Structure formats: C-alpha cells, structure tokens
Tab-separated table of C-alpha atoms and ligand atoms in Angstrom:
chain	number	residue	atom	x	y	z
A	1	MET	CA	-0.055	-0.031	0.079
A	2	SER	CA	1.354	3.361	-0.797
A	3	ASP	CA	1.294	6.285	1.544
A	4	LYS	CA	1.059	9.872	0.360
A	5	LEU	CA	3.702	12.422	1.523
A	6	PHE	CA	2.570	16.063	1.136
A	7	ILE	CA	5.196	18.408	-0.170
A	8	PHE	CA	5.033	21.814	1.334
A	9	ASP	CA	7.362	24.188	-0.612
A	10	THR	CA	8.680	27.261	1.329
A	11	THR	CA	11.036	28.629	-1.351
A	12	LEU	CA	8.972	31.796	-1.491
A	13	ARG	CA	9.036	32.213	2.261
A	14	ASP	CA	11.826	30.583	4.138
A	15	GLY	CA	13.986	30.494	0.952
A	16	GLU	CA	13.364	34.099	0.068
A	17	GLN	CA	14.528	35.176	3.542
A	18	VAL	CA	18.108	34.742	2.384
A	19	PRO	CA	19.910	38.006	1.783
A	20	GLY	CA	20.122	38.866	-1.876
A	21	CYS	CA	17.466	36.420	-2.887
A	22	GLN	CA	14.502	38.744	-2.797
A	23	LEU	CA	12.022	38.486	-5.694
A	24	ASN	CA	9.430	40.902	-7.036
A	25	THR	CA	5.810	39.879	-7.331
A	26	LEU	CA	6.029	38.881	-10.912
A	27	GLU	CA	9.032	36.754	-10.339
A	28	LYS	CA	7.245	35.135	-7.353
A	29	ILE	CA	4.243	34.324	-9.449
A	30	GLN	CA	6.628	32.723	-12.072
A	31	VAL	CA	8.276	30.517	-9.399
A	32	ALA	CA	4.723	29.742	-7.948
A	33	LYS	CA	3.496	28.514	-11.366
A	34	ALA	CA	6.630	26.343	-11.805
A	35	LEU	CA	6.004	24.794	-8.339
A	36	GLU	CA	2.383	24.109	-9.353
A	37	GLU	CA	3.632	22.280	-12.590
A	38	LEU	CA	6.187	20.475	-10.446
A	39	GLY	CA	3.264	19.085	-8.433
A	40	VAL	CA	3.875	20.567	-4.973
A	41	ASP	CA	0.840	20.278	-2.704
A	42	ILE	CA	1.306	23.384	-0.619
A	43	ILE	CA	3.038	26.653	-1.502
A	44	GLU	CA	4.121	28.926	1.331
A	45	ALA	CA	3.720	32.125	-0.521
A	46	GLY	CA	4.954	34.575	2.140
A	47	PHE	CA	4.591	36.238	5.419
A	48	PRO	CA	1.915	38.899	4.585
A	49	VAL	CA	2.251	41.176	7.713
A	50	SER	CA	5.972	41.575	7.093
A	51	SER	CA	5.772	44.018	4.278
A	52	PRO	CA	3.296	45.389	1.582
A	53	GLY	CA	5.272	43.458	-1.019
A	54	ASP	CA	4.935	40.153	0.787
A	55	PHE	CA	1.165	40.908	1.180
A	56	LYS	CA	0.734	41.612	-2.452
A	57	SER	CA	2.647	38.559	-3.477
A	58	VAL	CA	0.382	36.279	-1.341
A	59	VAL	CA	-2.612	37.958	-3.089
A	60	GLU	CA	-1.348	37.611	-6.641
A	61	ILE	CA	-0.108	33.991	-6.114
A	62	SER	CA	-3.537	33.069	-4.650
A	63	LYS	CA	-5.031	34.332	-7.998
A	64	ALA	CA	-2.496	32.920	-10.404
A	65	VAL	CA	-2.259	29.346	-9.007
A	66	THR	CA	-5.206	27.010	-8.740
A	67	TRP	CA	-4.193	23.498	-7.741
A	68	PRO	CA	-1.927	23.700	-4.726
A	69	THR	CA	-2.982	25.033	-1.348
A	70	ILE	CA	-1.613	28.538	-0.696
A	71	CYS	CA	-0.187	29.218	2.758
A	72	ALA	CA	0.624	32.365	4.680
A	73	LEU	CA	2.912	32.554	7.679
A	74	THR	CA	2.070	34.458	10.875
A	75	ARG	CA	3.328	34.788	14.374
A	76	ALA	CA	1.022	33.992	17.213
A	77	VAL	CA	-0.408	37.479	16.940
A	78	GLU	CA	-3.979	38.430	16.135
A	79	LYS	CA	-3.052	41.197	13.611
A	80	ASP	CA	-0.721	38.808	11.741
A	81	ILE	CA	-3.481	36.289	11.424
A	82	GLU	CA	-6.033	38.956	10.289
A	83	VAL	CA	-3.570	40.214	7.583
A	84	ALA	CA	-2.717	36.589	6.381
A	85	ALA	CA	-6.483	35.857	6.084
A	86	GLU	CA	-6.979	39.003	4.013
A	87	ALA	CA	-4.022	38.073	1.819
A	88	LEU	CA	-5.510	34.553	1.207
A	89	LYS	CA	-8.964	35.816	0.198
A	90	PHE	CA	-8.593	34.795	-3.406
A	91	ALA	CA	-7.045	31.476	-2.699
A	92	LYS	CA	-9.067	28.304	-3.823
A	93	ARG	CA	-7.524	26.564	-0.784
A	94	GLY	CA	-5.918	28.758	1.787
A	95	ARG	CA	-3.987	27.777	4.858
A	96	ILE	CA	-2.738	30.021	7.702
A	97	HIS	CA	0.579	28.794	9.266
A	98	THR	CA	0.755	30.259	12.758
A	99	GLY	CA	2.840	29.401	15.740
A	100	ILE	CA	5.266	30.224	18.635
A	101	GLY	CA	8.599	29.095	19.955
A	102	THR	CA	8.416	26.208	22.428
A	103	SER	CA	11.999	25.643	23.494
A	104	ASP	CA	13.397	27.008	26.686
A	105	TYR	CA	15.626	29.391	24.644
A	106	HIS	CA	12.480	30.890	22.956
A	107	ILE	CA	10.277	30.822	26.159
A	108	ARG	CA	12.749	32.392	28.466
A	109	TYR	CA	14.847	34.699	26.260
A	110	LYS	CA	12.623	35.598	23.396
A	111	PHE	CA	9.317	35.822	25.381
A	112	ASN	CA	10.444	36.117	28.828
A	113	SER	CA	7.570	33.834	29.659
A	114	ASN	CA	6.845	30.323	30.905
A	115	GLN	CA	5.532	26.989	29.425
A	116	ASP	CA	1.959	27.437	30.635
A	117	ASP	CA	1.622	30.763	29.196
A	118	ILE	CA	3.187	29.712	25.812
A	119	LEU	CA	0.786	26.768	25.714
A	120	GLU	CA	-2.155	29.121	26.066
A	121	ARG	CA	-0.878	31.361	23.435
A	122	ALA	CA	-0.396	28.335	21.114
A	123	LYS	CA	-4.066	27.306	21.564
A	124	ALA	CA	-5.306	30.823	21.183
A	125	CYS	CA	-3.626	31.541	17.773
A	126	VAL	CA	-4.872	28.394	16.363
A	127	LYS	CA	-8.492	29.114	17.551
A	128	TYR	CA	-8.189	32.687	16.283
A	129	ALA	CA	-6.854	31.352	12.757
A	130	LYS	CA	-9.768	28.988	12.645
A	131	ARG	CA	-12.295	31.984	12.511
A	132	PHE	CA	-10.896	32.657	9.034
A	133	VAL	CA	-9.809	29.366	7.484
A	134	GLU	CA	-10.516	25.734	7.952
A	135	ASP	CA	-6.875	24.752	7.276
A	136	VAL	CA	-4.683	25.819	10.113
A	137	GLU	CA	-1.004	24.684	10.456
A	138	PHE	CA	0.581	25.257	13.780
A	139	TYR	CA	4.481	25.410	14.166
A	140	ALA	CA	6.374	24.809	17.368
A	141	GLU	CA	9.375	26.906	16.600
A	142	ASP	CA	12.705	25.310	17.773
A	143	ALA	CA	10.848	22.062	18.403
A	144	GLY	CA	14.177	20.382	17.769
A	145	ARG	CA	15.451	21.692	21.060
A	146	THR	CA	12.117	21.445	22.938
A	147	ASN	CA	11.673	18.896	25.571
A	148	ASN	CA	9.458	15.976	24.194
A	149	GLU	CA	7.005	15.909	27.049
A	150	TYR	CA	6.175	19.668	26.888
A	151	LEU	CA	6.042	19.430	23.008
A	152	ALA	CA	3.570	16.661	23.292
A	153	ARG	CA	1.401	18.804	25.518
A	154	VAL	CA	1.543	21.581	22.917
A	155	VAL	CA	0.797	19.443	20.023
A	156	GLU	CA	-2.097	17.739	21.792
A	157	ALA	CA	-3.514	21.162	22.714
A	158	VAL	CA	-3.274	22.753	19.241
A	159	ILE	CA	-4.851	19.739	17.515
A	160	LYS	CA	-7.793	19.901	20.062
A	161	ALA	CA	-8.009	23.663	19.169
A	162	GLY	CA	-8.352	22.636	15.532
A	163	ALA	CA	-4.891	22.493	13.915
A	164	THR	CA	-5.124	20.475	10.886
A	165	VAL	CA	-1.317	20.154	10.402
A	166	VAL	CA	1.328	20.459	13.124
A	167	ASN	CA	4.848	21.448	12.188
A	168	ILE	CA	7.859	20.228	14.228
A	169	PRO	CA	10.677	22.436	13.104
A	170	ASP	CA	14.293	21.858	13.782
A	171	THR	CA	14.792	25.503	13.549
A	172	THR	CA	18.613	25.478	14.254
A	173	GLY	CA	19.381	22.304	12.359
A	174	TYR	CA	20.735	20.750	15.668
A	175	CYS	CA	18.949	17.370	15.843
A	176	MET	CA	20.735	14.162	14.858
A	177	PRO	CA	18.512	12.065	12.523
A	178	ASP	CA	17.792	9.401	15.119
A	179	GLU	CA	16.958	12.052	17.631
A	180	TYR	CA	14.646	13.850	15.205
A	181	GLY	CA	12.999	10.523	14.155
A	182	ALA	CA	12.550	9.608	17.940
A	183	LYS	CA	10.850	12.899	18.546
A	184	ILE	CA	8.318	12.395	15.801
A	185	ARG	CA	7.668	8.761	17.027
A	186	TYR	CA	7.311	10.073	20.612
A	187	LEU	CA	4.483	12.486	19.477
A	188	MET	CA	2.893	9.722	17.396
A	189	GLU	CA	2.924	7.545	20.468
A	190	HIS	CA	1.997	10.004	23.208
A	191	VAL	CA	-0.366	12.615	21.812
A	192	ASP	CA	-4.049	11.964	22.076
A	193	GLY	CA	-5.841	12.687	18.741
A	194	ILE	CA	-2.505	12.828	16.838
A	195	HIS	CA	-4.275	11.103	13.854
A	196	ASN	CA	-6.620	14.138	13.577
A	197	ALA	CA	-3.735	16.086	12.282
A	198	ILE	CA	-0.888	15.687	9.760
A	199	ILE	CA	2.616	15.993	11.410
A	200	SER	CA	5.096	17.966	9.363
A	201	THR	CA	8.907	18.107	9.278
A	202	HIS	CA	10.751	21.384	8.777
A	203	CYS	CA	14.522	20.773	8.984
A	204	HIS	CA	17.362	23.334	8.614
A	205	ASN	CA	20.732	22.248	7.309
A	206	ASP	CA	23.251	23.859	9.772
A	207	LEU	CA	24.937	20.611	10.256
A	208	GLY	CA	24.192	19.155	6.836
A	209	MET	CA	21.471	16.820	8.169
A	210	ALA	CA	18.259	18.521	7.031
A	211	THR	CA	17.453	15.807	4.455
A	212	ALA	CA	18.359	12.940	6.704
A	213	ASN	CA	16.314	14.473	9.607
A	214	SER	CA	13.335	14.883	7.282
A	215	ILE	CA	13.575	11.326	6.052
A	216	GLN	CA	13.706	10.102	9.635
A	217	GLY	CA	10.592	12.139	10.428
A	218	VAL	CA	8.703	10.602	7.652
A	219	MET	CA	9.934	7.006	8.551
A	220	ASN	CA	8.564	7.671	12.002
A	221	GLY	CA	5.075	9.043	10.957
A	222	ALA	CA	5.317	12.484	9.531
A	223	ARG	CA	3.300	12.819	6.338
A	224	GLN	CA	4.283	16.402	5.247
A	225	VAL	CA	7.793	17.657	4.545
A	226	GLU	CA	8.546	21.330	4.212
A	227	VAL	CA	11.325	21.866	1.668
A	228	THR	CA	12.860	24.487	-0.733
A	229	VAL	CA	14.078	24.185	-4.209
A	230	ASN	CA	17.931	23.705	-4.164
A	231	GLY	CA	17.655	23.692	-0.435
A	232	ILE	CA	17.916	27.458	-0.140
A	233	GLY	CA	16.937	29.146	3.054
A	234	GLU	CA	18.052	30.719	6.296
A	235	ARG	CA	21.742	30.287	6.992
A	236	ALA	CA	22.746	26.832	5.614
A	237	GLY	CA	19.246	26.445	4.086
A	238	ASN	CA	16.321	24.094	4.477
A	239	THR	CA	15.719	20.456	3.337
A	240	ALA	CA	16.000	20.349	-0.489
A	241	LEU	CA	12.808	19.492	-2.379
A	242	GLU	CA	14.690	17.606	-5.133
A	243	GLU	CA	16.322	15.270	-2.572
A	244	ILE	CA	13.184	14.369	-0.852
A	245	ALA	CA	11.356	13.699	-4.057
A	246	MET	CA	14.143	11.404	-5.550
A	247	ILE	CA	14.848	9.614	-2.393
A	248	PHE	CA	11.273	8.389	-2.108
A	249	ARG	CA	11.157	7.799	-5.943
A	250	SER	CA	14.287	5.654	-5.618
A	251	HIS	CA	13.301	3.825	-2.504
A	252	LYS	CA	9.959	2.373	-3.527
A	253	GLU	CA	10.238	-0.127	-0.555
A	254	THR	CA	9.151	2.746	1.753
A	255	GLY	CA	5.816	2.873	0.138
A	256	ILE	CA	5.901	6.649	0.424
A	257	VAL	CA	4.749	8.392	-2.726
A	258	THR	CA	4.798	12.235	-3.565
A	259	ASN	CA	3.014	14.165	-6.260
A	260	ILE	CA	6.253	15.620	-7.709
A	261	ASN	CA	6.638	15.303	-11.417
A	262	SER	CA	10.343	14.570	-11.233
A	263	THR	CA	11.025	15.561	-14.954
A	264	LYS	CA	10.344	19.258	-14.004
A	265	ILE	CA	12.926	19.215	-11.237
A	266	TYR	CA	15.925	20.494	-13.171
A	267	SER	CA	14.082	23.232	-14.997
A	268	THR	CA	12.589	24.466	-11.664
A	269	SER	CA	15.966	24.362	-10.031
A	270	ARG	CA	17.585	26.453	-12.819
A	271	MET	CA	14.664	28.986	-12.773
A	272	VAL	CA	15.038	29.436	-8.865
A	273	SER	CA	18.871	29.681	-9.176
A	274	SER	CA	18.717	32.268	-11.798
A	275	LEU	CA	15.885	34.414	-10.396
A	276	MET	CA	17.302	34.354	-6.948
A	277	ASN	CA	20.877	34.868	-8.148
A	278	MET	CA	21.829	31.887	-6.001
A	279	PRO	CA	24.304	29.557	-7.800
A	280	VAL	CA	23.905	25.865	-7.119
A	281	GLN	CA	27.093	24.167	-5.914
A	282	PRO	CA	28.436	21.873	-8.662
A	283	ASN	CA	28.399	18.750	-6.466
A	284	LYS	CA	24.799	19.425	-5.137
A	285	ALA	CA	22.705	16.142	-5.160
A	286	ILE	CA	20.385	15.874	-8.098
A	287	VAL	CA	20.652	19.310	-9.591
A	288	GLY	CA	24.396	20.152	-9.440
A	289	ARG	CA	26.388	20.525	-12.549
A	290	ASN	CA	28.351	17.391	-11.626
A	291	ALA	CA	25.424	15.340	-10.385
A	292	PHE	CA	25.467	13.120	-13.570
A	293	ALA	CA	28.999	13.751	-14.698
A	294	HIS	CA	31.603	11.018	-14.820
A	295	SER	CA	35.190	12.006	-14.994
A	296	SER	CA	37.380	9.158	-13.956
A	297	GLY	CA	38.411	6.489	-16.378
A	298	ILE	CA	37.139	3.558	-14.396
A	299	HIS	CA	33.745	5.162	-13.917
A	300	GLN	CA	33.498	6.273	-17.534
A	301	ASP	CA	34.257	2.839	-18.765
A	302	GLY	CA	31.619	1.384	-16.342
A	303	VAL	CA	28.923	3.860	-17.289
A	304	LEU	CA	29.550	3.360	-20.923
A	305	LYS	CA	29.078	-0.320	-20.545
A	306	ASN	CA	25.954	-0.112	-18.401
A	307	ARG	CA	24.955	3.257	-16.925
A	308	GLU	CA	23.595	1.642	-13.650
A	309	SER	CA	27.191	0.718	-12.608
A	310	TYR	CA	27.619	4.273	-11.354
A	311	GLU	CA	24.164	5.864	-11.741
A	312	ILE	CA	21.296	5.244	-9.489
A	313	ILE	CA	19.006	7.926	-11.217
A	314	ASP	CA	18.499	8.256	-14.954
A	315	PRO	CA	19.214	11.876	-15.611
A	316	LYS	CA	16.019	12.012	-17.932
A	317	ASP	CA	13.999	11.337	-14.783
A	318	VAL	CA	14.907	14.780	-13.333
A	319	GLY	CA	14.672	16.543	-16.750
A	320	ILE	CA	18.298	16.383	-17.746
A	321	ASP	CA	18.897	15.061	-21.290
A	322	ASP	CA	21.852	12.784	-20.508
A	323	ASN	CA	24.880	12.139	-18.268
A	324	ALA	CA	28.197	13.849	-19.071
A	325	ILE	CA	31.310	11.910	-19.793
A	326	VAL	CA	33.719	14.736	-19.093
A	327	LEU	CA	37.162	14.344	-20.744
A	328	THR	CA	40.043	14.922	-18.324
A	329	ALA	CA	43.494	13.568	-17.760
A	330	ARG	CA	41.851	10.791	-15.781
A	331	SER	CA	39.652	9.597	-18.801
A	332	GLY	CA	40.364	6.323	-20.558
A	333	ARG	CA	40.327	5.323	-24.263
A	334	ALA	CA	36.621	4.277	-23.823
A	335	ALA	CA	35.523	7.853	-22.965
A	336	LEU	CA	37.559	9.397	-25.828
A	337	LYS	CA	36.188	6.927	-28.293
A	338	HIS	CA	32.679	7.531	-27.078
A	339	ARG	CA	33.085	11.325	-27.594
A	340	LEU	CA	34.637	10.842	-31.041
A	341	ASN	CA	31.777	8.677	-32.087
A	342	ILE	CA	29.231	11.308	-30.920
A	343	LEU	CA	31.059	13.757	-33.063
A	344	GLY	CA	30.835	11.318	-36.065
A	345	VAL	CA	34.534	10.079	-36.036
A	346	ASP	CA	35.260	6.369	-35.963
A	347	LEU	CA	39.040	5.499	-35.548
A	348	ASP	CA	40.634	2.024	-35.774
A	349	GLN	CA	42.415	0.890	-32.579
A	350	GLU	CA	45.909	1.960	-33.736
A	351	LYS	CA	44.850	5.402	-34.650
A	352	LEU	CA	42.765	5.688	-31.382
A	353	ASP	CA	45.784	4.815	-29.362
A	354	LYS	CA	47.912	7.511	-30.986
A	355	VAL	CA	45.221	10.148	-30.615
A	356	TYR	CA	44.774	9.011	-26.888
A	357	GLU	CA	48.519	9.632	-26.345
A	358	GLU	CA	48.186	13.254	-27.602
A	359	PHE	CA	44.958	13.680	-25.721
A	360	LEU	CA	46.632	12.837	-22.448
A	361	LYS	CA	49.373	15.363	-23.062
A	362	LEU	CA	46.772	18.037	-23.837
A	363	ALA	CA	44.566	17.033	-20.783
A	364	ASP	CA	47.554	17.484	-18.424
A	365	ARG	CA	47.976	21.142	-19.679
A	366	LYS	CA	44.340	22.087	-20.160
A	367	LYS	CA	41.578	21.600	-17.659
A	368	ASP	CA	38.533	21.620	-20.010
A	369	ILE	CA	38.877	19.462	-23.177
A	370	ASN	CA	36.163	20.458	-25.501
A	371	ASP	CA	34.787	19.013	-28.771
A	372	ASP	CA	37.077	21.154	-30.947
A	373	ASP	CA	40.121	19.903	-29.061
A	374	VAL	CA	39.006	16.329	-29.647
A	375	LEU	CA	38.328	16.860	-33.375
A	376	MET	CA	41.764	18.684	-33.662
A	377	LEU	CA	43.614	15.741	-31.998
A	378	ALA	CA	41.703	13.308	-34.461
A	379	GLY	CA	42.877	15.461	-37.379
A	380	LYS	CA	39.223	16.528	-38.236
A	381	ASP	CA	38.001	19.941	-38.809
A	382	ARG	CA	34.652	20.824	-37.434
A	383	THR	CA	33.505	22.854	-40.215
A	384	ALA	CA	34.414	20.184	-42.698
A	385	MET	CA	32.459	17.687	-40.642
A	386	HIS	CA	29.278	19.806	-40.905
A	387	ARG	CA	29.469	20.380	-44.586
B	1	LIG	O1	12.591	27.279	10.995
B	1	LIG	C1	11.416	27.521	11.473
B	1	LIG	O2	11.199	27.290	12.708
B	1	LIG	C2	10.464	28.214	10.771
B	1	LIG	C3	9.068	28.322	11.238
B	1	LIG	C4	8.541	29.737	11.168
B	1	LIG	C5	8.126	27.477	10.661
B	1	LIG	O3	10.719	28.543	9.551
B	2	LIG	ZN1	12.519	27.569	8.816
C-alpha cells in the first residue's frame, strides 16, 4: 500500500528570507507557477504582515495558482493572522501557518515567559486562525530543542484547538537524524488525537542533516515535509525538495509517494537559481552540474558499458537530457572513443591509441577538453564535418 507524503514548498518564504534572494511579485508568480507544474501540494507564498510587497505577492499568487494550497505565515499575533487571512482571500484553498517558539531558549529569552503561558498562546492563535480558514497549520518553533514531554502537551492542545497540520521544526538544524525521528515517534505515540492532524517536518541544514532528519521524520510518522528548491533558506538552508522527491522515488520499498513530477525538477532548479541569483554548488545532489558527470576513467568505462554501474538515477527522470562523460586527464580510451563517435568520428584501434596519447598530453595542460580539441587531435576539422 502506498502512503502519500505532502510536499510543502517554502522557497518563497523561508527561501526568500536569504539576503540577496528577494524576488518581486512577478518573479514570485513565475516560481509559484513552476511549483504548481512540479506538483507541490502546498506553496508557502509569504509572510503577509511583514511587508506590503509580501502581502501583495500572497494575493497575486492566490489568484495565479489554482491547484496547490496557498499558505501564509504568521506569528501567534492576532493582527498577523487577520492580515494573512485578508491576503489569502482569493485562494481556492488557503492555509494559515501560525505558531510560537516552544524551546526554553525561546520561552525564556525571546518571550520572557513560561511554558503554561506559551501553551495558552499556542491554543489561542490556532483558535483565532480557525475563525478565518478551515486549514490551520501550527508550528512549534525550535521544536528540535524542545523537551518532548512539553512538546507533546503543546501538540495535543493545538490539535484539540483545531490545527489540521502540526509542524515540528528543527529550526537551528541541531538534531541528529535518530533524535529527530525519535521525537516524531514520541509524538505519534503520546499525543491523544494525533491522527486528527498531519505531522510535518521542517528541517534546517546547519549541520548538513536537513534531508536525513526529514527522512527520519517521515519514517516515524510525519506525512508532510517542508522543503525549498535547491535547499535554499536561512543560514545553511532548508531540506531540498529535489532530494526528498528523488529519495522516495528511488526507495519504493518505503511505500511513500509524492505528487512531484520529477521531470520538472531540473528546470525548476535552474529557474530558482537564476531568479534568486543563487548559484547551485556543482556537487549538489540531483541538480548540481556534476550530479550526472563522470570524470574518472574507471567510472566512465563502467557507465559506458552499463549506466547503472555508477548511476542510481536516470538523468532524464529529473529533466536532464543525458549524463556527461567529462574528458579529463583521468579519462580512458573508452571515453575518448565515445566522444569521437558522438562527433561522427570512428577510428581504428591503432589510430585511437595515437590520438589518446596526444589527448593525455593536452589534458595534463588544459582543464577543459572540448569538442574542438578532440576533433583537432583526431585530425578532423569541425567545419568540414558539418558540410
Ligand atoms: O525554521 C522555522 O522554525 C520556521 C518556522 C517559522 C516554521 O521557519
Ligand atoms: Zn525555517
């Protein structure tokens, strides 16, 4: 039996908080439409009370996008909730995402308060949001560092107050995967009424564990994952959408399915990177320039014989035409022959050996061996070849 995992994309809210990544309303609509095509279930479109620009973007995205739920963030503050409800008035399906910090760090230092008072404020914000929309998500900020017993009390109370989704953020990216998984399991086992709501993960990547933590959350009962395209977001970023989608697509034994159309992953990644002026690191899983590039001779030879020797994902599945056999000083004859064949040149073994010797000398001097170099080494002229 398959189990649906809801994909909640916060590229336009948590992702857009990154300095230098700000988008105007038209650009946000462009990204929202791409997310709709990609198949995300929920788009967190902004934090409407934070600025007139964010308010307008939530309004315009609500008009432009029809299929996904549109979500607006608020603090546990009545004014924020009223403004969010107003911004969502054109949404076919609108959700208010409200919440408050629950760790001692937040309770003591941010709010100068105590656990009981925060519990009351948590219930109150959910009840207030319910006056405006049916779908209310509650976030327990810094849940990653919140004591499990207290967290369970908060989660139970907000579900009783009407929360449809409860978000358990590892706001500081501190949890270890087994610790985060155990936290979700604890809630699943100790909260009365837990099955009346969906539990959501929201993991940050400060220690490089955001994806691992989200996966552990899902394996222990969460059925919504909060993500951003390319993993952009505050500090070291959020869980990357493309990683979650491809992990569950690759591991069918989990029974977890998402609605993501994986063939749209690469184009969405490029769009977000270019609009947000945020380059993707070359070795980024799934969407980095080198994610499907093979450069060592042993790997190239293996892939050319059978791509599955070194590839667990077919690049076409994520919208990339083909893998790349990069020619470097580590490449073998098989890779050189393959490139020559693509360029329409077929050499006998003796000639290939000679060209390969020259190729190695050139590759030692020059980092990037391009098609013109290869043709030149083979004694062919590109213009002549195209005539
Ligand atoms: O990281 C976090 O805790 C958040 C919440 C506002 C959901 O982004
Ligand atoms: Zn966050």
